[in-house]
Coordinates of C-alpha atoms in Angstrom, one line a residue:
M1 CA 0.0 0.0 0.0
K2 CA 2.8 2.3 1.0
K3 CA 4.6 1.6 -2.3
L4 CA 1.4 2.4 -4.2
F5 CA 1.0 5.7 -2.4
V6 CA 4.6 6.7 -3.1
F7 CA 4.2 5.7 -6.8
L8 CA 1.1 7.8 -7.1
M9 CA 2.8 10.8 -5.5
V10 CA 5.6 10.5 -7.9
I11 CA 3.2 10.5 -10.8
V12 CA 1.3 13.6 -9.5
F13 CA 4.6 15.4 -8.9
A14 CA 5.8 14.5 -12.4
M15 CA 2.5 15.8 -13.9
L16 CA 2.7 19.1 -12.0
T17 CA 6.4 19.5 -12.9
T18 CA 5.7 18.8 -16.5
K19 CA 2.8 21.3 -16.5
A20 CA 5.0 23.9 -14.9
F21 CA 7.8 23.4 -17.3
A22 CA 5.3 23.3 -20.2
R23 CA 4.6 27.0 -19.7
D24 CA 5.7 28.9 -22.7
S25 CA 4.7 32.5 -21.7
I26 CA 3.4 34.8 -19.0
L27 CA -0.1 36.0 -20.0
I28 CA -1.2 39.5 -19.0
G29 CA -4.8 40.4 -19.7
F30 CA -6.8 43.7 -19.8
T31 CA -9.4 45.6 -21.7
T32 CA -8.7 48.9 -23.5
S33 CA -11.0 51.4 -25.2
L34 CA -10.1 50.9 -28.8
T35 CA -13.4 52.7 -29.4
G36 CA -15.6 55.0 -27.4
K37 CA -15.0 58.3 -25.6
L38 CA -11.8 57.1 -23.8
N39 CA -10.1 56.1 -27.0
A40 CA -7.3 58.8 -26.9
E41 CA -6.1 58.0 -23.4
S42 CA -6.5 54.3 -23.8
K43 CA -4.5 54.2 -27.1
A44 CA -1.5 55.8 -25.3
Q45 CA -1.8 53.4 -22.4
L46 CA -2.0 50.4 -24.7
Q47 CA 1.1 51.6 -26.6
G48 CA 3.0 51.8 -23.4
L49 CA 2.1 48.2 -22.5
Q50 CA 3.0 47.0 -25.9
M51 CA 6.3 48.7 -25.8
W52 CA 7.0 47.0 -22.4
A53 CA 6.1 43.6 -23.8
N54 CA 8.3 44.1 -26.9
N55 CA 11.2 45.2 -24.8
V56 CA 10.9 42.2 -22.4
N57 CA 10.6 39.7 -25.3
K58 CA 13.5 41.3 -27.2
N59 CA 15.6 40.4 -24.1
G60 CA 14.3 36.9 -24.0
G61 CA 11.5 37.3 -21.5
I62 CA 11.3 37.5 -17.7
Y63 CA 13.5 35.1 -15.7
V64 CA 11.4 32.9 -13.5
K65 CA 13.8 31.2 -11.1
S66 CA 11.3 28.5 -10.0
L67 CA 11.1 27.3 -13.6
G68 CA 14.8 27.8 -14.3
K69 CA 14.2 29.8 -17.5
K70 CA 13.1 33.0 -19.1
L71 CA 9.5 33.2 -20.2
P72 CA 8.3 35.7 -22.9
V73 CA 5.2 37.8 -22.1
S74 CA 1.9 37.9 -24.1
L75 CA -0.7 40.5 -23.9
K76 CA -4.4 39.5 -24.2
Y77 CA -6.8 42.4 -24.6
Y78 CA -10.2 43.3 -25.8
D79 CA -12.0 46.5 -26.8
D80 CA -14.2 47.5 -23.9
E81 CA -15.8 50.3 -26.0
S82 CA -15.5 52.6 -23.0
N83 CA -18.4 50.7 -21.5
K84 CA -18.7 49.3 -17.9
E85 CA -20.9 46.3 -18.9
R86 CA -18.3 45.3 -21.5
V87 CA -15.6 45.5 -18.9
Q88 CA -17.5 43.3 -16.5
Q89 CA -18.0 40.6 -19.1
L90 CA -14.5 40.8 -20.5
Y91 CA -12.6 40.5 -17.2
V92 CA -14.6 37.4 -16.4
R93 CA -13.6 36.1 -19.8
L94 CA -10.0 37.0 -19.3
I95 CA -9.9 35.1 -16.0
N96 CA -12.0 32.0 -16.8
N97 CA -11.5 31.5 -20.6
D98 CA -8.1 33.0 -21.3
K99 CA -6.5 32.0 -18.0
V100 CA -4.4 35.1 -17.7
D101 CA -1.7 35.2 -15.0
F102 CA -2.1 38.8 -14.1
L103 CA -4.5 41.7 -14.9
I104 CA -4.0 45.3 -15.9
S105 CA -6.9 47.7 -15.5
P106 CA -8.7 49.5 -18.3
Y107 CA -8.3 53.3 -18.5
S108 CA -10.4 55.5 -16.2
S109 CA -11.6 55.2 -12.7
D110 CA -15.2 54.2 -13.7
L111 CA -14.1 51.3 -15.8
T112 CA -11.4 50.2 -13.3
A113 CA -13.8 50.2 -10.4
T114 CA -15.8 47.6 -12.4
A115 CA -12.7 45.5 -13.3
A116 CA -11.4 45.7 -9.7
I117 CA -14.6 44.0 -8.4
I118 CA -14.2 41.1 -10.8
A119 CA -10.5 40.8 -10.0
Q120 CA -11.2 40.7 -6.3
Q121 CA -14.0 38.1 -6.7
Y122 CA -11.5 35.7 -8.4
G123 CA -8.5 36.7 -6.3
K124 CA -6.6 37.7 -9.4
I125 CA -3.9 40.5 -9.0
I126 CA -4.8 43.6 -11.0
I127 CA -2.6 46.7 -11.5
S128 CA -4.7 49.8 -11.8
T129 CA -2.8 51.8 -14.4
G130 CA -5.2 54.5 -15.4
A131 CA -7.4 55.2 -12.4
A132 CA -6.9 57.8 -9.7
A133 CA -10.1 57.7 -7.8
D134 CA -9.5 57.1 -4.1
D135 CA -12.8 55.4 -3.5
I136 CA -11.7 52.2 -5.3
F137 CA -9.2 51.7 -2.5
A138 CA -11.6 52.3 0.3
K139 CA -13.5 49.1 -0.4
G140 CA -11.2 46.6 1.2
F141 CA -9.7 45.1 -1.9
S142 CA -6.6 43.0 -1.3
V143 CA -5.4 42.3 -4.9
V144 CA -5.8 45.8 -6.5
Y145 CA -2.7 48.1 -6.8
Q146 CA -2.7 51.7 -8.0
M147 CA -0.1 53.3 -10.2
Y148 CA -1.5 56.9 -10.4
T149 CA -1.2 59.5 -7.7
P150 CA -4.7 59.4 -6.1
A151 CA -7.4 61.8 -7.2
S152 CA -7.4 63.6 -3.9
R153 CA -4.0 65.0 -4.6
Y154 CA -4.5 65.9 -8.3
L155 CA -5.4 69.6 -8.2
T156 CA -4.2 70.7 -4.9
G157 CA -0.9 71.7 -6.5
A158 CA -2.8 74.1 -8.8
L159 CA -4.0 76.0 -5.8
D160 CA -0.5 76.1 -4.3
M161 CA 0.8 77.4 -7.6
L162 CA -1.9 80.2 -7.7
K163 CA -1.2 81.2 -4.1
K164 CA 2.5 81.3 -4.8
H165 CA 2.2 83.6 -7.9
D166 CA -0.6 85.8 -6.5
P167 CA -1.2 85.7 -2.8
K168 CA -4.2 88.0 -3.3
A169 CA -6.0 85.6 -5.5
K170 CA -9.0 84.3 -3.6
K171 CA -11.8 83.3 -6.0
V172 CA -11.8 79.8 -7.6
A173 CA -14.4 78.3 -9.9
I174 CA -14.5 74.5 -10.2
I175 CA -16.3 73.0 -13.2
Y176 CA -16.0 69.2 -13.6
E177 CA -17.3 66.2 -15.5
Q178 CA -19.9 64.1 -13.7
S179 CA -17.7 61.0 -13.3
E180 CA -16.3 59.2 -10.4
F181 CA -12.8 60.3 -11.1
A182 CA -13.5 64.0 -11.7
K183 CA -15.8 64.2 -8.7
A184 CA -13.2 62.7 -6.5
V185 CA -10.5 65.1 -7.8
C186 CA -12.8 68.2 -7.4
D187 CA -14.3 67.3 -4.1
A188 CA -10.8 67.1 -2.7
A189 CA -9.7 70.3 -4.5
K190 CA -12.7 72.2 -3.1
A191 CA -12.0 71.0 0.5
Y192 CA -8.3 72.0 0.0
A193 CA -9.2 75.4 -1.4
Q194 CA -11.5 76.2 1.5
K195 CA -9.0 75.0 4.0
N196 CA -6.4 77.4 2.5
G197 CA -8.6 80.5 2.4
F198 CA -10.0 80.4 -1.1
N199 CA -13.6 81.3 -1.9
V200 CA -15.0 78.6 -4.2
V201 CA -17.4 80.8 -6.2
M202 CA -18.7 78.0 -8.4
F203 CA -18.8 74.3 -8.0
E204 CA -20.8 72.5 -10.7
A205 CA -20.7 69.3 -12.7
Y206 CA -21.5 68.8 -16.3
T207 CA -22.7 65.6 -17.9
P208 CA -20.2 63.4 -19.9
N209 CA -20.1 64.2 -23.6
T210 CA -21.0 67.9 -23.0
T211 CA -20.0 69.9 -26.0
D212 CA -21.5 73.3 -25.1
F213 CA -20.2 75.0 -22.0
S214 CA -21.8 78.4 -22.7
A215 CA -24.1 78.3 -19.7
F216 CA -21.4 77.3 -17.3
L217 CA -18.9 79.9 -18.6
N218 CA -21.5 82.7 -18.6
K219 CA -22.3 81.9 -15.0
M220 CA -18.7 81.6 -14.1
S221 CA -17.8 85.0 -15.7
S222 CA -20.3 86.8 -13.6
S223 CA -18.5 85.7 -10.4
K224 CA -15.1 86.9 -11.8
P225 CA -12.9 84.0 -10.5
D226 CA -9.2 84.2 -10.4
A227 CA -8.8 80.6 -11.5
L228 CA -10.8 77.8 -13.2
I229 CA -9.9 74.3 -12.2
G230 CA -11.6 71.0 -13.0
G231 CA -12.3 69.1 -16.3
G232 CA -12.8 65.4 -16.7
H233 CA -11.3 63.5 -19.7
F234 CA -9.9 64.4 -23.0
A235 CA -12.8 65.4 -25.3
D236 CA -14.6 67.5 -22.7
G237 CA -11.5 69.1 -21.4
E238 CA -10.3 70.1 -24.8
T239 CA -13.7 71.6 -25.6
L240 CA -13.8 73.5 -22.3
A241 CA -10.4 75.0 -22.9
K242 CA -11.4 76.1 -26.5
Q243 CA -14.6 77.8 -25.3
V244 CA -12.8 79.6 -22.4
Y245 CA -10.4 80.9 -25.1
E246 CA -13.2 81.9 -27.5
Q247 CA -14.9 83.9 -24.8
K248 CA -11.6 85.5 -23.7
I249 CA -12.3 85.0 -20.0
P250 CA -9.7 86.9 -18.0
L251 CA -8.5 84.1 -15.8
K252 CA -5.2 84.2 -14.0
L253 CA -4.9 80.4 -14.0
I254 CA -6.6 77.5 -15.7
S255 CA -5.8 74.0 -14.7
L256 CA -7.6 71.0 -16.1
I257 CA -7.2 67.3 -15.5
V258 CA -6.3 64.8 -18.2
A259 CA -6.9 66.8 -21.5
P260 CA -3.9 69.2 -21.5
A261 CA -1.5 66.3 -20.6
V262 CA -2.4 64.5 -23.8
P263 CA 0.1 65.6 -26.6
K264 CA -2.7 66.1 -29.2
F265 CA -4.1 68.9 -26.9
K266 CA -1.8 71.2 -28.8
E267 CA -4.0 70.7 -31.9
I268 CA -6.4 73.4 -30.6
G269 CA -3.7 75.9 -31.1
E270 CA -3.8 79.2 -29.3
A271 CA -6.6 77.9 -27.0
A272 CA -4.0 75.5 -25.5
L273 CA -1.5 78.3 -24.8
Y274 CA -0.8 78.8 -21.0
V275 CA -3.3 76.2 -20.0
T276 CA -1.8 74.1 -17.1
A277 CA -2.5 70.6 -16.0
P278 CA -1.4 68.1 -13.4
S279 CA 0.4 65.2 -14.9
Q280 CA 1.4 61.8 -13.6
W281 CA 4.6 62.0 -15.7
E282 CA 6.4 64.0 -18.4
P283 CA 9.5 63.3 -20.5
E284 CA 11.3 66.2 -18.7
V285 CA 11.1 64.6 -15.2
S286 CA 14.4 63.8 -13.6
Y287 CA 13.8 60.4 -12.0
S288 CA 17.1 58.6 -12.0
Q289 CA 19.4 56.2 -10.2
E290 CA 21.1 59.2 -8.6
N291 CA 17.9 60.6 -7.3
A292 CA 16.8 57.2 -6.0
K293 CA 20.1 57.0 -4.0
K294 CA 19.2 60.3 -2.4
L295 CA 16.0 58.8 -1.2
K296 CA 17.9 55.6 -0.2
L297 CA 15.7 53.6 -2.6
S298 CA 16.6 51.2 -5.3
Y299 CA 16.0 52.1 -9.0
Y300 CA 14.4 49.6 -11.3
G301 CA 14.0 49.4 -15.0
P302 CA 14.9 51.7 -17.9
S303 CA 15.8 55.4 -17.7
V304 CA 13.5 58.3 -18.6
K305 CA 15.6 58.9 -21.7
W306 CA 15.4 55.3 -22.9
F307 CA 11.6 55.3 -22.4
T308 CA 11.1 58.6 -24.2
D309 CA 13.5 57.9 -27.1
T310 CA 12.2 54.4 -27.6
Y311 CA 8.6 55.5 -27.6
I312 CA 9.3 58.3 -30.1
N313 CA 11.2 55.9 -32.3
T314 CA 8.3 53.4 -32.1
Y315 CA 5.3 55.5 -32.4
H316 CA 6.7 58.7 -33.9
Q317 CA 5.2 60.9 -31.1
E318 CA 6.2 62.1 -27.7
P319 CA 4.9 59.9 -24.8
G320 CA 2.4 61.3 -22.3
Y321 CA 1.7 60.1 -18.8
H322 CA -0.9 57.6 -20.1
A323 CA 1.8 55.8 -22.1
A324 CA 4.3 56.0 -19.2
G325 CA 1.7 54.6 -16.8
G326 CA 0.9 51.7 -19.1
F327 CA 4.6 50.7 -19.3
A328 CA 5.2 51.2 -15.6
S329 CA 2.2 49.1 -14.6
A330 CA 3.6 46.1 -16.3
L331 CA 7.1 46.9 -15.1
V332 CA 6.0 46.4 -11.4
I333 CA 4.7 43.0 -12.3
Q334 CA 8.0 42.2 -13.9
K335 CA 9.9 43.4 -10.8
A336 CA 7.7 41.2 -8.5
I337 CA 8.2 38.1 -10.7
E338 CA 12.0 38.6 -10.8
E339 CA 12.1 39.3 -7.1
T340 CA 10.1 36.2 -6.1
G341 CA 11.3 33.9 -8.9
T342 CA 7.7 32.7 -9.3
L343 CA 4.3 33.3 -10.8
D344 CA 2.6 32.3 -7.6
S345 CA -0.1 35.0 -6.9
N346 CA 0.4 35.0 -3.1
K347 CA 4.2 35.6 -3.4
I348 CA 3.7 38.2 -6.1
K349 CA 1.2 39.9 -3.8
Q350 CA 3.7 39.9 -1.0
A351 CA 6.3 41.5 -3.3
L352 CA 3.9 44.2 -4.3
D353 CA 3.0 44.9 -0.7
R354 CA 6.6 45.5 0.3
M355 CA 7.6 47.3 -3.0
N356 CA 9.2 50.8 -2.6
I357 CA 11.2 51.6 -5.7
V358 CA 12.0 54.4 -8.1
T359 CA 11.5 53.9 -11.8
F360 CA 11.5 56.2 -14.8
Y361 CA 7.9 56.9 -13.9
G362 CA 8.7 57.9 -10.3
Q363 CA 8.5 56.4 -6.9
I364 CA 6.2 53.4 -6.5
K365 CA 4.8 52.3 -3.1
F366 CA 1.4 50.9 -2.2
A367 CA -0.5 51.6 1.0
Q368 CA -1.3 48.7 3.4
G369 CA -4.1 48.4 5.9
K370 CA -7.5 50.1 5.4
Y371 CA -6.6 51.6 2.0
H372 CA -4.6 48.6 0.7
G373 CA -3.1 49.2 -2.8
L374 CA -3.5 53.0 -2.8
Q375 CA -0.5 54.7 -4.4
I376 CA 1.4 56.6 -1.7
G377 CA 4.9 57.0 -3.4
H378 CA 4.1 58.7 -6.7
E379 CA 3.8 62.5 -6.9
M380 CA 2.2 64.8 -9.5
V381 CA 4.0 67.4 -11.6
Y382 CA 2.3 70.4 -13.3
L383 CA 2.9 71.3 -17.0
Q384 CA 2.0 74.4 -18.9
W385 CA 1.6 74.7 -22.7
L386 CA 4.1 77.4 -23.8
K387 CA 5.6 78.5 -27.1
S388 CA 9.1 77.7 -28.3
D389 CA 10.2 78.6 -31.8
N390 CA 6.6 79.5 -32.5
K391 CA 5.5 75.9 -31.7
L392 CA 3.4 74.8 -28.7
V393 CA 5.4 72.7 -26.2
K394 CA 4.7 71.3 -22.8
E395 CA 7.0 72.4 -20.0
I396 CA 7.1 71.5 -16.3
V397 CA 6.4 74.6 -14.2
W398 CA 5.5 73.1 -10.7
P399 CA 6.7 72.2 -8.2
T400 CA 9.8 74.4 -8.3
L401 CA 12.2 71.5 -7.7
A402 CA 10.8 69.6 -10.8
A403 CA 10.3 72.7 -13.0
N404 CA 12.3 73.2 -16.2
A405 CA 10.4 76.5 -17.1
K406 CA 8.7 79.4 -15.4
L407 CA 5.0 79.6 -15.2
V408 CA 3.5 82.2 -17.6
F409 CA 1.1 84.1 -15.3
P410 CA -1.6 85.2 -15.7
Y411 CA -3.3 83.0 -18.3
S412 CA -5.1 86.0 -19.8
T413 CA -1.7 87.5 -20.9
K414 CA -2.4 85.9 -24.3
F415 CA -5.5 88.0 -24.9
K416 CA -3.4 91.2 -24.8
K417 CA -1.2 90.3 -27.8

């Protein structure tokens, strides 16, 4: 009997070992908005992920010590059409049918909130690459990890910037898209403004897909604010900036989330000039091995220059933070696999929980406890669209330590030309 038991155990072990060594790739699944209103941001995020996969495979894959070999990576993705219901269906499919090893989130907080619920139900690790809403991380999820600086810290820097350049500026208008992400950003900005002595003269939300902001801007103009902050996503933010310009509203500062950080924002020409925006990342940032040493942290992955140059050579355009976030989200999975030498979800989770590194994208560290997975290492920078050689260019103007150009203040300067 004992011999039979040993024989069966050997067979089982052999089967498991054969299965393990039979693996020929690491499969990472996600949805992306190839169509729908989130197409622009999603496309950049996808390109960042594809560039990461191409680079990993060019170098033979990721070394998995427990298997004694490098495994190439494969990306499995579907078009979610910027639709929550599609996200729900497709993440179930990625887990049950496609048998992915790890998940990456879709773009936007709304879609990611849906994907996170599915991931948690199945205990599948998901890296939230394009979602900043804090609420997602207040639900007790244990397998969801955020790459973006949380929404509650998105626009507070704009108010600091305004106060620094004009201590007498007191009136702030906040107009934002009625979405989970934008509401979280602007609720936090409103609280921060009031705490710091600003008078929030307007705080109103517009429905997604709004194309006419006349009523909002007319109401805003009557209260004569010093600054307009808010926005939502690319299409509405671009339109809002254009209509502020067309009405020549004499603002000292305008700072919108998402839209101005997308390189194609410059296509609106003079309307883009002097608009500022918080950004998760820009090619001009100075994250490096040297800076990591100053923080007594280890640096992992490629340099800022390598990422920027490779992206430009690959896609013939400058990368924005959506692309950088896409690349970086897969990079942390790579780091966890290399550190643990395994694809075991529990060990990968432990590696993510203790991760505190600097990459080309910035510092990465995840909260533990009540807000498990919330990003607490990464910081925002502020960009402004300026002119150089008569061309619109993005420059970093805040915070001072990260800036490579001076803020042009006030915004309305351009109306005097």
